[in-house]
Amino acid sequence: MFLVAWGASAEAFGSAEFTSSAKAYFDNFRSADFTSPTRAYFDNFGSAEYTSPTRAYFDNFGSAEYTSPTRAYFDNFRSGEYTSPTQGFFDNFRSGEYTSPTRAYFDNFRSGEYTSPTQGFFDNLK
């Protein structure tokens, strides 16, 4: 799973207070200053200029034009129209109505109130 690959130490995501190895992945997230291998994943994140294998995951992210296997995860992302297995992960994303196992990952996502093991991934995510 992509989240698990990130590691459990992404505490203080979006700030300069990363523990290693989170620093390698998220330091200067959404900027051009990435260290390898983060650059391969996030370089020009949110644009159409991805290097592989990031292109397979994020190409046209936020639109309906996904290549597989990204389509299974992100098709109609942030709407109520999810296909399986996305339903289990993102159904009612960013609300308090999560089904398991999504609740363990995203419950109170982007707030200071995380349950474990979400704490390790998203604590101070902002």
Short mmCIF file of C-alpha atoms in Angstrom, two decimals:
data_model
loop_
_atom_site.label_atom_id
_atom_site.label_comp_id
_atom_site.label_asym_id
_atom_site.label_seq_id
_atom_site.Cartn_x
_atom_site.Cartn_y
_atom_site.Cartn_z
CA MET A 1 0.00 0.00 0.00
CA PHE A 2 1.30 3.42 -0.93
CA LEU A 3 0.62 4.90 2.52
CA VAL A 4 2.54 2.17 4.27
CA ALA A 5 5.48 2.74 1.93
CA TRP A 6 5.72 6.30 3.21
CA GLY A 7 6.73 5.02 6.63
CA ALA A 8 5.40 5.78 10.07
CA SER A 9 7.49 8.88 10.64
CA ALA A 10 5.78 11.59 8.64
CA GLU A 11 5.05 13.51 11.81
CA ALA A 12 4.90 17.26 11.34
CA PHE A 13 4.09 16.83 7.67
CA GLY A 14 4.29 20.09 5.77
CA SER A 15 6.79 21.63 8.17
CA ALA A 16 10.55 21.53 8.54
CA GLU A 17 10.35 19.20 11.54
CA PHE A 18 10.74 15.81 9.93
CA THR A 19 12.38 12.77 11.34
CA SER A 20 14.51 10.72 9.01
CA SER A 21 13.33 8.96 6.73
CA ALA A 22 10.28 11.22 6.40
CA LYS A 23 12.62 14.08 5.53
CA ALA A 24 13.74 12.29 2.38
CA TYR A 25 10.15 11.98 1.22
CA PHE A 26 8.45 15.16 2.35
CA ASP A 27 11.11 17.81 2.93
CA ASN A 28 10.07 20.82 0.90
CA PHE A 29 6.97 18.98 -0.31
CA ARG A 30 5.41 20.60 -3.37
CA SER A 31 8.51 22.57 -4.16
CA ALA A 32 11.31 21.89 -6.62
CA ASP A 33 13.79 21.05 -3.87
CA PHE A 34 13.33 17.32 -3.51
CA THR A 35 15.97 14.81 -2.61
CA SER A 36 16.04 11.47 -4.35
CA PRO A 37 13.93 9.28 -4.47
CA THR A 38 11.25 11.82 -3.56
CA ARG A 39 11.94 13.74 -6.76
CA ALA A 40 10.80 10.75 -8.82
CA TYR A 41 7.45 10.72 -7.02
CA PHE A 42 6.64 14.36 -6.37
CA ASP A 43 8.66 16.42 -8.83
CA ASN A 44 6.17 18.85 -10.34
CA PHE A 45 3.43 17.26 -8.25
CA GLY A 46 0.01 18.41 -9.40
CA SER A 47 1.15 19.00 -12.97
CA ALA A 48 1.33 16.81 -16.05
CA GLU A 49 5.14 16.59 -15.94
CA TYR A 50 5.74 13.38 -14.03
CA THR A 51 8.54 10.93 -14.41
CA SER A 52 7.76 7.25 -14.28
CA PRO A 53 6.51 5.49 -12.19
CA THR A 54 4.85 8.57 -10.71
CA ARG A 55 3.02 9.19 -13.97
CA ALA A 56 1.10 5.96 -13.53
CA TYR A 57 -0.17 7.12 -10.12
CA PHE A 58 -0.68 10.85 -10.49
CA ASP A 59 -1.04 11.58 -14.19
CA ASN A 60 -4.03 13.89 -14.47
CA PHE A 61 -4.58 13.60 -10.72
CA GLY A 62 -7.92 15.05 -9.71
CA SER A 63 -9.54 14.36 -13.05
CA ALA A 64 -11.36 11.38 -14.53
CA GLU A 65 -8.48 10.53 -16.88
CA TYR A 66 -6.49 7.98 -14.92
CA THR A 67 -4.42 5.14 -16.21
CA SER A 68 -4.63 1.83 -14.43
CA PRO A 69 -3.99 1.00 -11.62
CA THR A 70 -4.46 4.62 -10.54
CA ARG A 71 -8.04 4.58 -11.78
CA ALA A 72 -8.97 2.01 -9.14
CA TYR A 73 -7.71 4.28 -6.35
CA PHE A 74 -8.48 7.79 -7.47
CA ASP A 75 -11.31 7.57 -10.00
CA ASN A 76 -13.77 10.28 -9.04
CA PHE A 77 -11.59 11.09 -6.01
CA ARG A 78 -13.24 13.46 -3.52
CA SER A 79 -16.74 12.69 -4.74
CA GLY A 80 -19.32 10.18 -3.60
CA GLU A 81 -18.80 8.01 -6.65
CA TYR A 82 -16.07 5.55 -5.80
CA THR A 83 -15.35 2.24 -7.41
CA SER A 84 -14.04 -0.64 -5.38
CA PRO A 85 -11.49 -0.96 -3.81
CA THR A 86 -11.44 2.82 -3.57
CA GLN A 87 -14.72 2.79 -1.67
CA GLY A 88 -13.05 1.19 1.31
CA PHE A 89 -10.31 3.80 1.44
CA PHE A 90 -11.90 7.08 0.43
CA ASP A 91 -15.65 6.76 0.98
CA ASN A 92 -16.75 9.96 2.68
CA PHE A 93 -13.11 11.13 2.72
CA ARG A 94 -12.49 14.12 5.00
CA SER A 95 -15.68 13.59 6.97
CA GLY A 96 -16.36 11.81 10.23
CA GLU A 97 -18.12 8.95 8.47
CA TYR A 98 -15.40 6.44 7.70
CA THR A 99 -15.76 2.74 7.19
CA SER A 100 -13.05 0.48 8.46
CA PRO A 101 -10.13 0.30 7.73
CA THR A 102 -10.32 3.89 6.44
CA ARG A 103 -11.18 5.16 9.91
CA ALA A 104 -7.79 4.08 11.26
CA TYR A 105 -6.00 6.09 8.56
CA PHE A 106 -8.14 9.16 7.97
CA ASP A 107 -10.26 9.68 11.08
CA ASN A 108 -10.11 13.38 11.84
CA PHE A 109 -7.69 13.78 8.90
CA ARG A 110 -5.86 17.14 8.87
CA SER A 111 -6.76 17.96 12.44
CA GLY A 112 -4.78 17.55 15.64
CA GLU A 113 -6.95 14.65 16.78
CA TYR A 114 -5.44 11.50 15.32
CA THR A 115 -5.86 7.98 16.49
CA SER A 116 -3.01 5.51 16.28
CA PRO A 117 -1.59 4.37 13.83
CA THR A 118 -2.74 7.47 12.01
CA GLN A 119 -0.78 9.63 14.44
CA GLY A 120 2.48 8.38 12.98
CA PHE A 121 1.43 9.21 9.44
CA PHE A 122 -0.60 12.39 9.68
CA ASP A 123 0.18 14.06 13.01
CA ASN A 124 0.40 17.78 12.33
CA LEU A 125 -0.53 17.22 8.69
CA LYS A 126 -1.44 20.65 7.40
#
